Each structure stands twice: as C-alpha cells, then as structure tokens.
Amino acid sequence: RSGLLPLIVYLCGSIMKFIGIYNPFILSMLMRMIAVMLSGVSVIVLYHAIREKISSPRWESLYIWIAFFFWILAYQNARFSAENISGSMIVICSSCYMIWSRKEKMKLWHMMALGAMAGIAFVIRYQMCIALLAILLYVVIIDRRYKESIITSSAAIMVIALCFLPDVWLYGHWTFTPYNYFYEHY
C-alpha cells in the first residue's frame, strides 16, 4: 500500500505532539474530520458541476437533501480510509473537469490541478486507475481534448512520482508500490 495516508497521520500526530496536545482519540477525530470535509467539498463541487442540468427546483432540493442529510452517506464518509479519500478525490476531479471544460480553452493551472487530484486519487487507492482511465478515455475520445489530456496526465505522473517519497519513508527502501500491489494481489 501507499505510504501517503500513514504519512499524513504521522505528520498530524507529530504536530500535535510538538504543540503538546497529542491524544490518539483527538488524532482519530481529526482524521475523520478531514475525511468528512473532503466528502463535503466533493458534494458541493459536484452540485456546482451538475446544477445547470438539474431540470427543476424540486430535483435540486432532493439532491441537496440526499447529498447532505442521507444518514448512510454521513456515516460512511466519516471514516478516514483510502476508499473514501480516493473516492472523494475522483468526484472532485471529475466535477472540476465538468466545470472547467465548459470553456473552449482550459487554463494551465486547471489542467495541473486535475492531474494532481488524479495522481493523488491513484496513489491513495490503486484501483482508481480504472476510473481514471475511463475519465481519460472520455476526455480524449468524446471531448477531443488532446493537449489538455497530455498536460493533465503529465501532472498526474509527476504527482505519482513525488508520492514515492512517502513509500520510501514507510518501507525504508525504494519500491514501486503500484507494481508490488498488483503483483501480490493479481
């Protein structure tokens, strides 16, 4: 597995120790708050991405009620897990693409941000490569945004390369964790 999430927990715990307020229960609550906030951001960004496609105020209010007040979503998203964090990143990434691609030409920082989000989603949970591949195929085949897909993919590859540093920290030696993960499990 990737060392990114353990590194985040370790850094938050180290900061708490430095300040003098370390408590494992508070650290756990902080990690859950991060997961809930990321999930909330994904719901809000998705709402802004699909808002113009919602046909009536009734459907809009139904979306808001389900997205924010359906108990199982709040219960599920309060877990600091690779699946939740990566899933929220994929939703944010695809929603931002829907918003930013409405213009004829995307800005460079938009493409870099999309690549960073895609790279982080992949590093946190390697199975997201299937969803990311589907998004990339949509961008290339349906939207025909070749330049944007190359820049975004390059940014994602840079983020993935940078995320090998937490793996070195966690495992104590250089390793290619995506390959090791697939080799061991498939």
CSV table of N, CA, C and O in Angstrom, one decimal, residues 9 57 121:
chain,number,residue,atom,x,y,z
A,9,VAL,N,-1.1,11.0,8.7
A,9,VAL,CA,-1.5,10.7,10.1
A,9,VAL,C,-0.3,11.0,10.9
A,9,VAL,O,-0.3,11.6,12.0
A,57,PRO,N,-36.5,22.9,-9.5
A,57,PRO,CA,-36.1,23.2,-8.1
A,57,PRO,C,-36.4,22.0,-7.2
A,57,PRO,O,-35.7,21.8,-6.2
A,121,ALA,N,-5.5,10.6,-6.1
A,121,ALA,CA,-6.5,9.6,-6.1
A,121,ALA,C,-5.9,8.2,-6.4
A,121,ALA,O,-6.2,7.2,-5.7
